[in-house]
Short mmCIF file of N, CA, C and O in Angstrom, two decimals:
data_model
loop_
_atom_site.label_atom_id
_atom_site.label_comp_id
_atom_site.label_asym_id
_atom_site.label_seq_id
_atom_site.Cartn_x
_atom_site.Cartn_y
_atom_site.Cartn_z
N MET A 242 37.55 192.09 -55.30
CA MET A 242 37.08 193.17 -54.46
C MET A 242 35.57 193.38 -54.67
O MET A 242 34.84 193.48 -53.71
N LEU A 243 35.19 193.48 -55.92
CA LEU A 243 33.78 193.66 -56.24
C LEU A 243 32.96 192.49 -55.71
O LEU A 243 31.87 192.67 -55.17
N PHE A 244 33.51 191.29 -55.83
CA PHE A 244 32.83 190.09 -55.33
C PHE A 244 32.56 190.22 -53.83
O PHE A 244 31.46 189.89 -53.36
N CYS A 245 33.54 190.70 -53.08
CA CYS A 245 33.38 190.85 -51.63
C CYS A 245 32.29 191.86 -51.30
O CYS A 245 31.45 191.62 -50.42
N TYR A 246 32.31 193.01 -51.99
CA TYR A 246 31.30 194.03 -51.74
C TYR A 246 29.90 193.52 -52.08
O TYR A 246 28.93 193.76 -51.35
N LEU A 247 29.78 192.80 -53.18
CA LEU A 247 28.47 192.27 -53.56
C LEU A 247 28.00 191.20 -52.58
O LEU A 247 26.81 191.12 -52.28
N LYS A 248 28.91 190.41 -52.06
CA LYS A 248 28.56 189.40 -51.06
C LYS A 248 28.01 190.07 -49.80
O LYS A 248 26.99 189.63 -49.25
N ILE A 249 28.65 191.15 -49.37
CA ILE A 249 28.15 191.91 -48.22
C ILE A 249 26.78 192.49 -48.52
O ILE A 249 25.85 192.42 -47.71
N TYR A 250 26.65 193.07 -49.71
CA TYR A 250 25.40 193.71 -50.13
C TYR A 250 24.24 192.71 -50.08
O TYR A 250 23.19 192.98 -49.50
N PHE A 251 24.42 191.53 -50.66
CA PHE A 251 23.34 190.55 -50.70
C PHE A 251 23.08 189.93 -49.32
O PHE A 251 21.94 189.57 -49.01
N ALA A 252 24.11 189.83 -48.49
CA ALA A 252 23.90 189.33 -47.13
C ALA A 252 23.02 190.29 -46.34
O ALA A 252 22.18 189.88 -45.55
N ILE A 253 23.22 191.60 -46.55
CA ILE A 253 22.42 192.60 -45.85
C ILE A 253 20.98 192.59 -46.35
O ILE A 253 20.03 192.69 -45.58
N ILE A 254 20.80 192.45 -47.65
CA ILE A 254 19.46 192.46 -48.24
C ILE A 254 18.63 191.28 -47.71
O ILE A 254 17.43 191.42 -47.47
N LYS A 255 19.24 190.12 -47.49
CA LYS A 255 18.51 188.95 -47.02
C LYS A 255 17.98 189.10 -45.61
O LYS A 255 17.00 188.48 -45.24
N LYS A 256 18.62 189.94 -44.80
CA LYS A 256 18.21 190.11 -43.40
C LYS A 256 17.11 191.15 -43.29
O LYS A 256 16.88 191.93 -44.20
N ASP A 257 16.43 191.15 -42.16
CA ASP A 257 15.44 192.19 -41.89
C ASP A 257 16.17 193.52 -41.74
O ASP A 257 17.23 193.60 -41.13
N PHE A 258 15.57 194.55 -42.30
CA PHE A 258 16.20 195.86 -42.25
C PHE A 258 16.02 196.51 -40.89
O PHE A 258 14.93 196.58 -40.36
N VAL A 259 17.10 196.96 -40.35
CA VAL A 259 17.10 197.82 -39.18
C VAL A 259 17.89 199.05 -39.57
O VAL A 259 18.50 199.10 -40.63
N VAL A 260 17.88 200.05 -38.72
CA VAL A 260 18.55 201.31 -39.06
C VAL A 260 20.02 201.09 -39.39
O VAL A 260 20.54 201.62 -40.37
N ALA A 261 20.72 200.28 -38.61
CA ALA A 261 22.14 200.03 -38.85
C ALA A 261 22.35 199.34 -40.19
O ALA A 261 23.26 199.67 -40.94
N SER A 262 21.48 198.37 -40.50
CA SER A 262 21.62 197.66 -41.76
C SER A 262 21.39 198.59 -42.95
O SER A 262 22.06 198.47 -43.97
N LYS A 263 20.45 199.52 -42.82
CA LYS A 263 20.21 200.47 -43.90
C LYS A 263 21.43 201.36 -44.11
O LYS A 263 21.80 201.65 -45.24
N ALA A 264 22.07 201.76 -43.02
CA ALA A 264 23.27 202.60 -43.14
C ALA A 264 24.40 201.82 -43.80
O ALA A 264 25.11 202.35 -44.66
N VAL A 265 24.55 200.56 -43.40
CA VAL A 265 25.59 199.72 -44.00
C VAL A 265 25.29 199.47 -45.46
O VAL A 265 26.18 199.54 -46.32
N LEU A 266 24.03 199.20 -45.76
CA LEU A 266 23.62 198.98 -47.15
C LEU A 266 23.91 200.21 -48.01
O LEU A 266 24.42 200.08 -49.13
N LYS A 267 23.62 201.38 -47.48
CA LYS A 267 23.89 202.63 -48.21
C LYS A 267 25.38 202.78 -48.46
O LYS A 267 25.80 203.09 -49.59
N THR A 268 26.20 202.52 -47.44
CA THR A 268 27.65 202.65 -47.59
C THR A 268 28.19 201.65 -48.60
O THR A 268 29.01 202.01 -49.46
N VAL A 269 27.73 200.41 -48.51
CA VAL A 269 28.20 199.38 -49.45
C VAL A 269 27.77 199.72 -50.87
O VAL A 269 28.55 199.58 -51.82
N THR A 270 26.54 200.20 -51.04
CA THR A 270 26.05 200.58 -52.37
C THR A 270 26.89 201.70 -52.97
O THR A 270 27.32 201.61 -54.13
N ILE A 271 27.16 202.72 -52.19
CA ILE A 271 27.98 203.84 -52.68
C ILE A 271 29.39 203.36 -53.01
O ILE A 271 29.97 203.75 -54.03
N THR A 272 29.94 202.48 -52.16
CA THR A 272 31.29 201.96 -52.39
C THR A 272 31.35 201.14 -53.68
O THR A 272 32.30 201.28 -54.47
N VAL A 273 30.37 200.29 -53.91
CA VAL A 273 30.34 199.46 -55.11
C VAL A 273 30.20 200.32 -56.37
O VAL A 273 30.90 200.12 -57.36
N ILE A 274 29.30 201.30 -56.32
CA ILE A 274 29.11 202.18 -57.48
C ILE A 274 30.39 202.97 -57.77
O ILE A 274 30.82 203.08 -58.92
N THR A 275 31.03 203.47 -56.71
CA THR A 275 32.29 204.19 -56.88
C THR A 275 33.36 203.28 -57.47
O THR A 275 34.12 203.68 -58.36
N TYR A 276 33.43 202.06 -56.96
CA TYR A 276 34.38 201.07 -57.46
C TYR A 276 34.18 200.83 -58.96
O TYR A 276 35.13 200.84 -59.74
N LEU A 277 32.93 200.64 -59.36
CA LEU A 277 32.63 200.40 -60.77
C LEU A 277 32.98 201.61 -61.64
O LEU A 277 33.54 201.47 -62.73
N ILE A 278 32.64 202.81 -61.16
CA ILE A 278 32.94 204.02 -61.92
C ILE A 278 34.44 204.21 -62.08
O ILE A 278 34.92 204.63 -63.14
N CYS A 279 35.19 203.88 -61.04
CA CYS A 279 36.65 204.07 -61.09
C CYS A 279 37.35 203.01 -61.93
O CYS A 279 38.35 203.31 -62.59
N TRP A 280 36.88 201.78 -61.91
CA TRP A 280 37.56 200.71 -62.61
C TRP A 280 37.07 200.48 -64.04
O TRP A 280 37.82 199.97 -64.88
N ALA A 281 35.84 200.85 -64.34
CA ALA A 281 35.28 200.60 -65.68
C ALA A 281 36.09 201.24 -66.80
O ALA A 281 36.38 200.57 -67.81
N PRO A 282 36.50 202.53 -66.69
CA PRO A 282 37.27 203.12 -67.79
C PRO A 282 38.56 202.34 -68.09
O PRO A 282 38.91 202.13 -69.26
N ASN A 283 39.26 201.90 -67.05
CA ASN A 283 40.50 201.16 -67.25
C ASN A 283 40.24 199.84 -67.97
O ASN A 283 40.97 199.47 -68.89
N GLN A 284 39.20 199.14 -67.56
CA GLN A 284 38.89 197.86 -68.19
C GLN A 284 38.43 198.04 -69.64
O GLN A 284 38.75 197.23 -70.51
N ILE A 285 37.70 199.12 -69.88
CA ILE A 285 37.26 199.41 -71.26
C ILE A 285 38.46 199.74 -72.14
O ILE A 285 38.57 199.26 -73.28
N VAL A 286 39.40 200.53 -71.61
CA VAL A 286 40.62 200.87 -72.38
C VAL A 286 41.40 199.60 -72.72
O VAL A 286 41.84 199.42 -73.86
N PHE A 287 41.59 198.72 -71.74
CA PHE A 287 42.32 197.48 -72.01
C PHE A 287 41.58 196.60 -73.01
O PHE A 287 42.20 195.99 -73.88
N PHE A 288 40.26 196.53 -72.91
CA PHE A 288 39.48 195.74 -73.87
C PHE A 288 39.64 196.31 -75.28
O PHE A 288 39.89 195.56 -76.23
N LEU A 289 39.49 197.64 -75.40
CA LEU A 289 39.62 198.26 -76.72
C LEU A 289 41.03 198.10 -77.27
O LEU A 289 41.21 197.88 -78.48
N HIS A 290 42.04 198.17 -76.43
CA HIS A 290 43.42 197.97 -76.87
C HIS A 290 43.63 196.53 -77.35
O HIS A 290 44.21 196.30 -78.41
N THR A 291 43.11 195.58 -76.59
CA THR A 291 43.26 194.16 -76.93
C THR A 291 42.55 193.82 -78.23
O THR A 291 43.04 193.03 -79.03
N GLU A 292 41.40 194.45 -78.46
CA GLU A 292 40.61 194.16 -79.66
C GLU A 292 41.06 194.98 -80.88
O GLU A 292 40.46 194.89 -81.94
N GLY A 293 42.10 195.80 -80.72
CA GLY A 293 42.67 196.52 -81.85
C GLY A 293 41.91 197.76 -82.30
O GLY A 293 41.86 198.07 -83.48
N PHE A 294 41.32 198.49 -81.36
CA PHE A 294 40.57 199.69 -81.71
C PHE A 294 41.44 200.95 -81.74
O PHE A 294 40.94 202.06 -81.73
N GLY A 295 42.73 200.81 -81.73
CA GLY A 295 43.63 201.95 -81.85
C GLY A 295 43.90 202.68 -80.53
O GLY A 295 44.38 203.81 -80.54
N ILE A 296 43.60 202.05 -79.44
CA ILE A 296 43.91 202.64 -78.13
C ILE A 296 45.32 202.19 -77.77
O ILE A 296 45.63 201.01 -77.76
N HIS A 297 46.17 203.15 -77.48
CA HIS A 297 47.57 202.85 -77.16
C HIS A 297 47.79 202.97 -75.66
O HIS A 297 47.43 203.98 -75.05
N LEU A 298 48.39 201.94 -75.09
CA LEU A 298 48.72 201.99 -73.68
C LEU A 298 49.80 203.06 -73.49
O LEU A 298 50.76 203.12 -74.24
N GLY A 299 49.61 203.89 -72.50
CA GLY A 299 50.52 205.01 -72.27
C GLY A 299 49.99 206.30 -72.87
O GLY A 299 50.52 207.37 -72.62
N GLY A 300 48.91 206.20 -73.63
CA GLY A 300 48.28 207.39 -74.20
C GLY A 300 47.44 208.12 -73.16
O GLY A 300 47.30 207.69 -72.01
N THR A 301 46.87 209.23 -73.56
CA THR A 301 46.09 210.08 -72.65
C THR A 301 44.92 209.32 -72.04
O THR A 301 44.68 209.40 -70.84
N LEU A 302 44.19 208.59 -72.85
CA LEU A 302 43.03 207.85 -72.36
C LEU A 302 43.44 206.79 -71.33
O LEU A 302 42.79 206.63 -70.30
N HIS A 303 44.53 206.12 -71.61
CA HIS A 303 45.03 205.10 -70.68
C HIS A 303 45.47 205.75 -69.37
O HIS A 303 45.18 205.24 -68.28
N LEU A 304 46.18 206.86 -69.45
CA LEU A 304 46.64 207.55 -68.24
C LEU A 304 45.47 208.05 -67.39
O LEU A 304 45.50 207.97 -66.16
N LEU A 305 44.42 208.56 -68.04
CA LEU A 305 43.23 208.98 -67.31
C LEU A 305 42.57 207.81 -66.60
O LEU A 305 42.10 207.94 -65.47
N SER A 306 42.54 206.67 -67.27
CA SER A 306 41.94 205.49 -66.64
C SER A 306 42.76 205.04 -65.43
O SER A 306 42.19 204.58 -64.44
N ILE A 307 44.07 205.20 -65.48
CA ILE A 307 44.92 204.86 -64.34
C ILE A 307 44.66 205.81 -63.17
O ILE A 307 44.65 205.40 -62.00
N ILE A 308 44.42 207.07 -63.47
CA ILE A 308 44.09 208.04 -62.41
C ILE A 308 42.79 207.64 -61.73
O ILE A 308 42.69 207.67 -60.50
N PHE A 309 41.80 207.22 -62.50
CA PHE A 309 40.53 206.77 -61.92
C PHE A 309 40.74 205.55 -61.02
O PHE A 309 40.16 205.46 -59.94
N VAL A 310 41.58 204.61 -61.46
CA VAL A 310 41.87 203.42 -60.65
C VAL A 310 42.53 203.84 -59.33
O VAL A 310 42.19 203.32 -58.26
N SER A 311 43.45 204.78 -59.40
CA SER A 311 44.13 205.26 -58.20
C SER A 311 43.16 205.94 -57.25
O SER A 311 43.31 205.85 -56.02
N LEU A 312 42.17 206.62 -57.79
CA LEU A 312 41.17 207.28 -56.96
C LEU A 312 40.28 206.30 -56.21
O LEU A 312 39.75 206.64 -55.15
N SER A 313 40.13 205.11 -56.74
CA SER A 313 39.22 204.14 -56.15
C SER A 313 39.49 203.93 -54.66
O SER A 313 38.58 204.05 -53.84
N ASN A 314 40.72 203.63 -54.30
CA ASN A 314 41.04 203.39 -52.89
C ASN A 314 41.00 204.67 -52.08
O ASN A 314 40.63 204.65 -50.91
N SER A 315 41.37 205.78 -52.68
CA SER A 315 41.36 207.05 -51.96
C SER A 315 39.93 207.48 -51.61
O SER A 315 39.70 208.05 -50.54
N LEU A 316 39.00 207.22 -52.48
CA LEU A 316 37.62 207.62 -52.26
C LEU A 316 36.95 206.82 -51.15
O LEU A 316 36.03 207.31 -50.49
N ASN A 317 37.42 205.60 -50.92
CA ASN A 317 36.82 204.78 -49.85
C ASN A 317 36.90 205.48 -48.50
O ASN A 317 35.95 205.44 -47.73
N PHE A 318 38.03 206.11 -48.22
CA PHE A 318 38.19 206.84 -46.95
C PHE A 318 37.08 207.86 -46.79
O PHE A 318 36.44 207.95 -45.74
N PHE A 319 36.83 208.66 -47.82
CA PHE A 319 35.82 209.71 -47.75
C PHE A 319 34.41 209.14 -47.65
O PHE A 319 33.55 209.68 -46.94
N ILE A 320 34.16 208.05 -48.35
CA ILE A 320 32.84 207.39 -48.27
C ILE A 320 32.59 206.92 -46.84
O ILE A 320 31.52 207.16 -46.27
N TYR A 321 33.57 206.26 -46.25
CA TYR A 321 33.42 205.77 -44.88
C TYR A 321 33.32 206.93 -43.90
O TYR A 321 32.53 206.89 -42.96
N TYR A 322 34.12 207.97 -44.11
CA TYR A 322 34.12 209.12 -43.21
C TYR A 322 32.76 209.80 -43.19
O TYR A 322 32.25 210.20 -42.15
N ILE A 323 32.15 209.93 -44.36
CA ILE A 323 30.86 210.61 -44.46
C ILE A 323 29.72 209.73 -43.92
O ILE A 323 28.82 210.22 -43.25
N ASN A 324 29.77 208.43 -44.18
CA ASN A 324 28.63 207.56 -43.88
C ASN A 324 28.69 206.81 -42.55
O ASN A 324 27.66 206.35 -42.07
N ILE A 325 29.87 206.64 -41.97
CA ILE A 325 29.99 205.83 -40.76
C ILE A 325 30.44 206.70 -39.60
O ILE A 325 31.58 207.16 -39.55
N THR A 326 29.54 206.92 -38.67
CA THR A 326 29.81 207.81 -37.54
C THR A 326 30.98 207.33 -36.69
O THR A 326 31.84 208.12 -36.31
N THR A 327 31.03 206.05 -36.40
CA THR A 327 32.12 205.53 -35.56
C THR A 327 33.48 205.68 -36.25
O THR A 327 34.48 205.96 -35.60
N PHE A 328 33.51 205.50 -37.56
CA PHE A 328 34.75 205.70 -38.32
C PHE A 328 35.18 207.16 -38.23
O PHE A 328 36.35 207.47 -37.99
N ARG A 329 34.22 208.07 -38.42
CA ARG A 329 34.50 209.51 -38.37
C ARG A 329 35.05 209.90 -37.00
O ARG A 329 36.05 210.62 -36.89
N LYS A 330 34.42 209.41 -35.94
CA LYS A 330 34.87 209.73 -34.59
C LYS A 330 36.27 209.17 -34.32
O LYS A 330 37.09 209.82 -33.69
N ALA A 331 36.54 207.96 -34.82
CA ALA A 331 37.86 207.36 -34.63
C ALA A 331 38.94 208.15 -35.37
O ALA A 331 40.04 208.36 -34.85
N VAL A 332 38.62 208.63 -36.57
CA VAL A 332 39.58 209.43 -37.34
C VAL A 332 39.87 210.75 -36.62
O VAL A 332 41.03 211.15 -36.48
N ILE A 333 38.83 211.40 -36.14
CA ILE A 333 39.01 212.67 -35.42
C ILE A 333 39.83 212.45 -34.16
O ILE A 333 40.75 213.22 -33.86
N SER A 334 39.54 211.38 -33.44
CA SER A 334 40.29 211.07 -32.23
C SER A 334 41.75 210.78 -32.56
O SER A 334 42.66 211.24 -31.86
N MET A 335 41.99 210.04 -33.62
CA MET A 335 43.35 209.71 -34.01
C MET A 335 44.13 210.95 -34.45
O MET A 335 45.28 211.15 -34.04
N LEU A 336 43.50 211.80 -35.26
CA LEU A 336 44.18 213.00 -35.75
C LEU A 336 44.43 214.03 -34.65
O LEU A 336 45.33 214.85 -34.76
N SER A 337 43.62 213.96 -33.60
CA SER A 337 43.82 214.89 -32.48
C SER A 337 44.74 214.27 -31.42
O SER A 337 44.87 214.81 -30.32
N CYS A 338 45.37 213.16 -31.75
CA CYS A 338 46.30 212.45 -30.85
C CYS A 338 45.60 212.10 -29.53
O CYS A 338 46.21 212.15 -28.46
N GLY A 339 44.33 211.76 -29.59
CA GLY A 339 43.59 211.32 -28.42
C GLY A 339 43.06 212.44 -27.54
O GLY A 339 42.43 212.20 -26.52
N ARG A 340 43.31 213.72 -27.91
CA ARG A 340 42.80 214.83 -27.10
C ARG A 340 41.28 214.91 -27.18
O ARG A 340 40.62 215.37 -26.26
N ILE A 341 40.72 214.50 -28.32
CA ILE A 341 39.26 214.47 -28.47
C ILE A 341 38.86 213.00 -28.46
O ILE A 341 39.24 212.23 -29.33
N GLU A 342 38.14 212.61 -27.43
CA GLU A 342 37.69 211.24 -27.33
C GLU A 342 36.17 211.19 -27.27
O GLU A 342 35.54 212.07 -26.71
N TYR A 343 35.62 210.18 -27.88
CA TYR A 343 34.19 209.99 -27.88
C TYR A 343 33.86 208.76 -27.06
O TYR A 343 34.55 207.74 -27.18
N PRO A 344 32.85 208.84 -26.22
CA PRO A 344 32.48 207.64 -25.45
C PRO A 344 31.97 206.56 -26.38
O PRO A 344 31.33 206.84 -27.39
N SER A 345 32.30 205.33 -26.07
CA SER A 345 31.83 204.23 -26.91
C SER A 345 30.33 204.04 -26.68
O SER A 345 29.83 204.21 -25.58
N ALA A 346 29.65 203.68 -27.76
CA ALA A 346 28.18 203.58 -27.69
C ALA A 346 27.73 202.33 -27.03
O ALA A 346 28.26 201.33 -26.97
#
């Protein structure tokens, strides 16, 4: 997953910046940082457990790291909703059962 986000990030950086690319770059950057913040605690817990630092799987620290991992996918929706206008409009249209429609750009 991280590999895919970084591939998108570097593909955008190589191109000339336009307003749309800057918005996409911002969204990808926020998504990657969120991904790292959510997954790093879990990976650190597993590393410390494997290396014998007294971290027990199923303990409080491990359970907190699992909560962060679970948040990772949930936070993507909010990141996209806040940063991508077309995504936001599509969600509003879908939740209103099509009563609110936005003209396509």
